Amino acid sequence: MSFALETGQVHKALIEALGGAVKHEVTVPARVVETVRELLAEGSLRRRDARAVHRMLQRLRVDTAT
């Protein structure tokens, strides 16, 4: 993920981070999920990436307390 951020590939870093959170069953703050949903709504992700992120969001654990 850090390599993707260093090269300016922010969307790739986001997808890798979400994939890691799903894989390791980590709880993610609700604000992060809201931000990702906003990115999906505005269409700033490529179609393939948007589909992958959408699938990950369904399996993501969200911390509603934050």
PDB file of N, CA and C in Angstrom:
ATOM      1  N   MET A   1       0.825  -1.180   0.000  1.00  0.00           N
ATOM      2  CA  MET A   1       0.000   0.000   0.000  1.00  0.00           C
ATOM      3  C   MET A   1       0.869   1.243   0.000  1.00  0.00           C
ATOM      4  N   SER A   2       1.943   1.273   0.772  1.00  0.00           N
ATOM      5  CA  SER A   2       2.772   2.467   0.847  1.00  0.00           C
ATOM      6  C   SER A   2       3.387   2.792  -0.507  1.00  0.00           C
ATOM      7  N   PHE A   3       3.734   1.758  -1.293  1.00  0.00           N
ATOM      8  CA  PHE A   3       4.284   2.002  -2.620  1.00  0.00           C
ATOM      9  C   PHE A   3       3.258   2.688  -3.507  1.00  0.00           C
ATOM     10  N   ALA A   4       2.011   2.260  -3.411  1.00  0.00           N
ATOM     11  CA  ALA A   4       0.954   2.872  -4.217  1.00  0.00           C
ATOM     12  C   ALA A   4       0.775   4.336  -3.841  1.00  0.00           C
ATOM     13  N   LEU A   5       0.895   4.658  -2.563  1.00  0.00           N
ATOM     14  CA  LEU A   5       0.775   6.054  -2.141  1.00  0.00           C
ATOM     15  C   LEU A   5       1.964   6.872  -2.616  1.00  0.00           C
ATOM     16  N   GLU A   6       3.158   6.293  -2.572  1.00  0.00           N
ATOM     17  CA  GLU A   6       4.356   7.006  -3.009  1.00  0.00           C
ATOM     18  C   GLU A   6       4.302   7.331  -4.490  1.00  0.00           C
ATOM     19  N   THR A   7       3.697   6.482  -5.283  1.00  0.00           N
ATOM     20  CA  THR A   7       3.621   6.712  -6.725  1.00  0.00           C
ATOM     21  C   THR A   7       2.368   7.484  -7.122  1.00  0.00           C
ATOM     22  N   GLY A   8       1.582   7.908  -6.157  1.00  0.00           N
ATOM     23  CA  GLY A   8       0.405   8.711  -6.442  1.00  0.00           C
ATOM     24  C   GLY A   8      -0.819   7.917  -6.841  1.00  0.00           C
ATOM     25  N   GLN A   9      -0.805   6.624  -6.638  1.00  0.00           N
ATOM     26  CA  GLN A   9      -1.944   5.784  -6.994  1.00  0.00           C
ATOM     27  C   GLN A   9      -2.844   5.626  -5.770  1.00  0.00           C
ATOM     28  N   VAL A  10      -3.523   6.698  -5.429  1.00  0.00           N
ATOM     29  CA  VAL A  10      -4.325   6.732  -4.205  1.00  0.00           C
ATOM     30  C   VAL A  10      -5.463   5.721  -4.257  1.00  0.00           C
ATOM     31  N   HIS A  11      -6.120   5.604  -5.401  1.00  0.00           N
ATOM     32  CA  HIS A  11      -7.236   4.662  -5.505  1.00  0.00           C
ATOM     33  C   HIS A  11      -6.762   3.224  -5.326  1.00  0.00           C
ATOM     34  N   LYS A  12      -5.590   2.906  -5.865  1.00  0.00           N
ATOM     35  CA  LYS A  12      -5.057   1.556  -5.694  1.00  0.00           C
ATOM     36  C   LYS A  12      -4.743   1.295  -4.225  1.00  0.00           C
ATOM     37  N   ALA A  13      -4.191   2.289  -3.546  1.00  0.00           N
ATOM     38  CA  ALA A  13      -3.895   2.146  -2.118  1.00  0.00           C
ATOM     39  C   ALA A  13      -5.182   1.939  -1.324  1.00  0.00           C
ATOM     40  N   LEU A  14      -6.230   2.659  -1.695  1.00  0.00           N
ATOM     41  CA  LEU A  14      -7.523   2.515  -1.028  1.00  0.00           C
ATOM     42  C   LEU A  14      -8.069   1.098  -1.202  1.00  0.00           C
ATOM     43  N   ILE A  15      -7.995   0.577  -2.412  1.00  0.00           N
ATOM     44  CA  ILE A  15      -8.499  -0.766  -2.689  1.00  0.00           C
ATOM     45  C   ILE A  15      -7.695  -1.809  -1.915  1.00  0.00           C
ATOM     46  N   GLU A  16      -6.376  -1.634  -1.867  1.00  0.00           N
ATOM     47  CA  GLU A  16      -5.539  -2.572  -1.115  1.00  0.00           C
ATOM     48  C   GLU A  16      -5.865  -2.523   0.375  1.00  0.00           C
ATOM     49  N   ALA A  17      -6.087  -1.323   0.903  1.00  0.00           N
ATOM     50  CA  ALA A  17      -6.409  -1.185   2.327  1.00  0.00           C
ATOM     51  C   ALA A  17      -7.756  -1.824   2.650  1.00  0.00           C
ATOM     52  N   LEU A  18      -8.746  -1.590   1.808  1.00  0.00           N
ATOM     53  CA  LEU A  18     -10.058  -2.203   2.033  1.00  0.00           C
ATOM     54  C   LEU A  18      -9.980  -3.721   1.926  1.00  0.00           C
ATOM     55  N   GLY A  19      -9.229  -4.199   0.954  1.00  0.00           N
ATOM     56  CA  GLY A  19      -9.061  -5.642   0.807  1.00  0.00           C
ATOM     57  C   GLY A  19      -8.409  -6.260   2.033  1.00  0.00           C
ATOM     58  N   GLY A  20      -7.430  -5.572   2.592  1.00  0.00           N
ATOM     59  CA  GLY A  20      -6.781  -6.054   3.806  1.00  0.00           C
ATOM     60  C   GLY A  20      -7.720  -6.057   4.992  1.00  0.00           C
ATOM     61  N   ALA A  21      -8.548  -5.023   5.088  1.00  0.00           N
ATOM     62  CA  ALA A  21      -9.514  -4.950   6.193  1.00  0.00           C
ATOM     63  C   ALA A  21     -10.531  -6.083   6.101  1.00  0.00           C
ATOM     64  N   VAL A  22     -10.956  -6.399   4.888  1.00  0.00           N
ATOM     65  CA  VAL A  22     -11.906  -7.503   4.698  1.00  0.00           C
ATOM     66  C   VAL A  22     -11.233  -8.836   5.014  1.00  0.00           C
ATOM     67  N   LYS A  23     -10.031  -9.011   4.505  1.00  0.00           N
ATOM     68  CA  LYS A  23      -9.312 -10.277   4.687  1.00  0.00           C
ATOM     69  C   LYS A  23      -9.035 -10.567   6.157  1.00  0.00           C
ATOM     70  N   HIS A  24      -8.619  -9.544   6.886  1.00  0.00           N
ATOM     71  CA  HIS A  24      -8.254  -9.735   8.290  1.00  0.00           C
ATOM     72  C   HIS A  24      -9.409  -9.441   9.246  1.00  0.00           C
ATOM     73  N   GLU A  25     -10.579  -9.179   8.684  1.00  0.00           N
ATOM     74  CA  GLU A  25     -11.797  -8.922   9.456  1.00  0.00           C
ATOM     75  C   GLU A  25     -11.611  -7.806  10.487  1.00  0.00           C
ATOM     76  N   VAL A  26     -11.029  -6.715  10.029  1.00  0.00           N
ATOM     77  CA  VAL A  26     -10.782  -5.551  10.873  1.00  0.00           C
ATOM     78  C   VAL A  26     -11.994  -4.625  10.814  1.00  0.00           C
ATOM     79  N   THR A  27     -12.317  -4.011  11.925  1.00  0.00           N
ATOM     80  CA  THR A  27     -13.411  -3.045  11.965  1.00  0.00           C
ATOM     81  C   THR A  27     -12.912  -1.703  11.438  1.00  0.00           C
ATOM     82  N   VAL A  28     -13.685  -1.100  10.557  1.00  0.00           N
ATOM     83  CA  VAL A  28     -13.322   0.163   9.918  1.00  0.00           C
ATOM     84  C   VAL A  28     -14.274   1.250  10.409  1.00  0.00           C
ATOM     85  N   PRO A  29     -13.756   2.455  10.708  1.00  0.00           N
ATOM     86  CA  PRO A  29     -14.639   3.544  11.142  1.00  0.00           C
ATOM     87  C   PRO A  29     -15.696   3.880  10.082  1.00  0.00           C
ATOM     88  N   ALA A  30     -16.862   4.249  10.544  1.00  0.00           N
ATOM     89  CA  ALA A  30     -17.972   4.557   9.639  1.00  0.00           C
ATOM     90  C   ALA A  30     -17.626   5.710   8.701  1.00  0.00           C
ATOM     91  N   ARG A  31     -16.837   6.661   9.162  1.00  0.00           N
ATOM     92  CA  ARG A  31     -16.476   7.813   8.326  1.00  0.00           C
ATOM     93  C   ARG A  31     -15.685   7.373   7.093  1.00  0.00           C
ATOM     94  N   VAL A  32     -14.831   6.380   7.258  1.00  0.00           N
ATOM     95  CA  VAL A  32     -14.061   5.862   6.122  1.00  0.00           C
ATOM     96  C   VAL A  32     -15.002   5.246   5.094  1.00  0.00           C
ATOM     97  N   VAL A  33     -15.969   4.491   5.568  1.00  0.00           N
ATOM     98  CA  VAL A  33     -16.933   3.853   4.666  1.00  0.00           C
ATOM     99  C   VAL A  33     -17.764   4.918   3.948  1.00  0.00           C
ATOM    100  N   GLU A  34     -18.149   5.968   4.654  1.00  0.00           N
ATOM    101  CA  GLU A  34     -18.902   7.064   4.026  1.00  0.00           C
ATOM    102  C   GLU A  34     -18.086   7.712   2.915  1.00  0.00           C
ATOM    103  N   THR A  35     -16.807   7.936   3.173  1.00  0.00           N
ATOM    104  CA  THR A  35     -15.935   8.544   2.175  1.00  0.00           C
ATOM    105  C   THR A  35     -15.809   7.653   0.946  1.00  0.00           C
ATOM    106  N   VAL A  36     -15.670   6.364   1.159  1.00  0.00           N
ATOM    107  CA  VAL A  36     -15.572   5.424   0.037  1.00  0.00           C
ATOM    108  C   VAL A  36     -16.873   5.419  -0.757  1.00  0.00           C
ATOM    109  N   ARG A  37     -17.993   5.447  -0.071  1.00  0.00           N
ATOM    110  CA  ARG A  37     -19.292   5.491  -0.773  1.00  0.00           C
ATOM    111  C   ARG A  37     -19.426   6.776  -1.595  1.00  0.00           C
ATOM    112  N   GLU A  38     -18.899   7.886  -1.080  1.00  0.00           N
ATOM    113  CA  GLU A  38     -18.922   9.143  -1.832  1.00  0.00           C
ATOM    114  C   GLU A  38     -18.081   9.027  -3.101  1.00  0.00           C
ATOM    115  N   LEU A  39     -16.914   8.397  -2.990  1.00  0.00           N
ATOM    116  CA  LEU A  39     -16.077   8.182  -4.176  1.00  0.00           C
ATOM    117  C   LEU A  39     -16.814   7.349  -5.218  1.00  0.00           C
ATOM    118  N   LEU A  40     -17.514   6.320  -4.767  1.00  0.00           N
ATOM    119  CA  LEU A  40     -18.289   5.491  -5.694  1.00  0.00           C
ATOM    120  C   LEU A  40     -19.401   6.300  -6.352  1.00  0.00           C
ATOM    121  N   ALA A  41     -20.082   7.125  -5.564  1.00  0.00           N
ATOM    122  CA  ALA A  41     -21.213   7.899  -6.082  1.00  0.00           C
ATOM    123  C   ALA A  41     -20.773   8.936  -7.111  1.00  0.00           C
ATOM    124  N   GLU A  42     -19.620   9.544  -6.895  1.00  0.00           N
ATOM    125  CA  GLU A  42     -19.179  10.579  -7.836  1.00  0.00           C
ATOM    126  C   GLU A  42     -18.479   9.999  -9.057  1.00  0.00           C
ATOM    127  N   GLY A  43     -18.237   8.700  -9.047  1.00  0.00           N
ATOM    128  CA  GLY A  43     -17.664   8.043 -10.216  1.00  0.00           C
ATOM    129  C   GLY A  43     -16.184   8.282 -10.411  1.00  0.00           C
ATOM    130  N   SER A  44     -15.452   8.534  -9.344  1.00  0.00           N
ATOM    131  CA  SER A  44     -14.029   8.812  -9.492  1.00  0.00           C
ATOM    132  C   SER A  44     -13.170   7.554  -9.558  1.00  0.00           C
ATOM    133  N   LEU A  45     -13.778   6.379  -9.379  1.00  0.00           N
ATOM    134  CA  LEU A  45     -13.054   5.119  -9.515  1.00  0.00           C
ATOM    135  C   LEU A  45     -13.343   4.512 -10.880  1.00  0.00           C
ATOM    136  N   ARG A  46     -12.360   3.800 -11.417  1.00  0.00           N
ATOM    137  CA  ARG A  46     -12.605   3.091 -12.671  1.00  0.00           C
ATOM    138  C   ARG A  46     -13.686   2.044 -12.448  1.00  0.00           C
ATOM    139  N   ARG A  47     -14.340   1.631 -13.522  1.00  0.00           N
ATOM    140  CA  ARG A  47     -15.459   0.688 -13.414  1.00  0.00           C
ATOM    141  C   ARG A  47     -15.044  -0.605 -12.710  1.00  0.00           C
ATOM    142  N   ARG A  48     -13.914  -1.150 -13.097  1.00  0.00           N
ATOM    143  CA  ARG A  48     -13.436  -2.404 -12.490  1.00  0.00           C
ATOM    144  C   ARG A  48     -13.145  -2.207 -10.998  1.00  0.00           C
ATOM    145  N   ASP A  49     -12.489  -1.102 -10.668  1.00  0.00           N
ATOM    146  CA  ASP A  49     -12.182  -0.812  -9.266  1.00  0.00           C
ATOM    147  C   ASP A  49     -13.452  -0.575  -8.467  1.00  0.00           C
ATOM    148  N   ALA A  50     -14.415   0.112  -9.067  1.00  0.00           N
ATOM    149  CA  ALA A  50     -15.675   0.390  -8.377  1.00  0.00           C
ATOM    150  C   ALA A  50     -16.413  -0.903  -8.047  1.00  0.00           C
ATOM    151  N   ARG A  51     -16.411  -1.850  -8.973  1.00  0.00           N
ATOM    152  CA  ARG A  51     -17.053  -3.142  -8.700  1.00  0.00           C
ATOM    153  C   ARG A  51     -16.354  -3.869  -7.559  1.00  0.00           C
ATOM    154  N   ALA A  52     -15.027  -3.853  -7.562  1.00  0.00           N
ATOM    155  CA  ALA A  52     -14.265  -4.524  -6.505  1.00  0.00           C
ATOM    156  C   ALA A  52     -14.539  -3.878  -5.154  1.00  0.00           C
ATOM    157  N   VAL A  53     -14.545  -2.555  -5.110  1.00  0.00           N
ATOM    158  CA  VAL A  53     -14.798  -1.838  -3.853  1.00  0.00           C
ATOM    159  C   VAL A  53     -16.220  -2.102  -3.376  1.00  0.00           C
ATOM    160  N   HIS A  54     -17.168  -2.108  -4.293  1.00  0.00           N
ATOM    161  CA  HIS A  54     -18.564  -2.367  -3.924  1.00  0.00           C
ATOM    162  C   HIS A  54     -18.712  -3.749  -3.282  1.00  0.00           C
ATOM    163  N   ARG A  55     -18.044  -4.749  -3.850  1.00  0.00           N
ATOM    164  CA  ARG A  55     -18.084  -6.097  -3.265  1.00  0.00           C
ATOM    165  C   ARG A  55     -17.438  -6.113  -1.882  1.00  0.00           C
ATOM    166  N   MET A  56     -16.342  -5.379  -1.720  1.00  0.00           N
ATOM    167  CA  MET A  56     -15.660  -5.332  -0.421  1.00  0.00           C
ATOM    168  C   MET A  56     -16.517  -4.653   0.640  1.00  0.00           C
ATOM    169  N   LEU A  57     -17.227  -3.609   0.245  1.00  0.00           N
ATOM    170  CA  LEU A  57     -18.054  -2.878   1.211  1.00  0.00           C
ATOM    171  C   LEU A  57     -19.122  -3.773   1.818  1.00  0.00           C
ATOM    172  N   GLN A  58     -19.609  -4.718   1.046  1.00  0.00           N
ATOM    173  CA  GLN A  58     -20.633  -5.626   1.556  1.00  0.00           C
ATOM    174  C   GLN A  58     -20.084  -6.545   2.636  1.00  0.00           C
ATOM    175  N   ARG A  59     -18.793  -6.841   2.591  1.00  0.00           N
ATOM    176  CA  ARG A  59     -18.179  -7.758   3.548  1.00  0.00           C
ATOM    177  C   ARG A  59     -17.415  -7.040   4.657  1.00  0.00           C
ATOM    178  N   LEU A  60     -17.377  -5.726   4.617  1.00  0.00           N
ATOM    179  CA  LEU A  60     -16.588  -4.934   5.555  1.00  0.00           C
ATOM    180  C   LEU A  60     -17.303  -4.779   6.892  1.00  0.00           C
ATOM    181  N   ARG A  61     -16.549  -4.879   7.962  1.00  0.00           N
ATOM    182  CA  ARG A  61     -17.091  -4.631   9.302  1.00  0.00           C
ATOM    183  C   ARG A  61     -16.980  -3.139   9.590  1.00  0.00           C
ATOM    184  N   VAL A  62     -18.093  -2.527   9.959  1.00  0.00           N
ATOM    185  CA  VAL A  62     -18.131  -1.085  10.180  1.00  0.00           C
ATOM    186  C   VAL A  62     -18.339  -0.804  11.655  1.00  0.00           C
ATOM    187  N   ASP A  63     -17.502   0.095  12.193  1.00  0.00           N
ATOM    188  CA  ASP A  63     -17.622   0.521  13.583  1.00  0.00           C
ATOM    189  C   ASP A  63     -18.541   1.736  13.617  1.00  0.00           C
ATOM    190  N   THR A  64     -19.753   1.558  14.059  1.00  0.00           N
ATOM    191  CA  THR A  64     -20.725   2.650  14.076  1.00  0.00           C
ATOM    192  C   THR A  64     -20.567   3.561  15.281  1.00  0.00           C
ATOM    193  N   ALA A  65     -19.710   3.190  16.223  1.00  0.00           N
ATOM    194  CA  ALA A  65     -19.513   4.008  17.426  1.00  0.00           C
ATOM    195  C   ALA A  65     -18.634   5.219  17.158  1.00  0.00           C
ATOM    196  N   THR A  66     -17.875   5.228  16.045  1.00  0.00           N
ATOM    197  CA  THR A  66     -16.985   6.356  15.764  1.00  0.00           C
ATOM    198  C   THR A  66     -17.559   7.263  14.734  1.00  0.00           C
TER     199      THR A  66
END
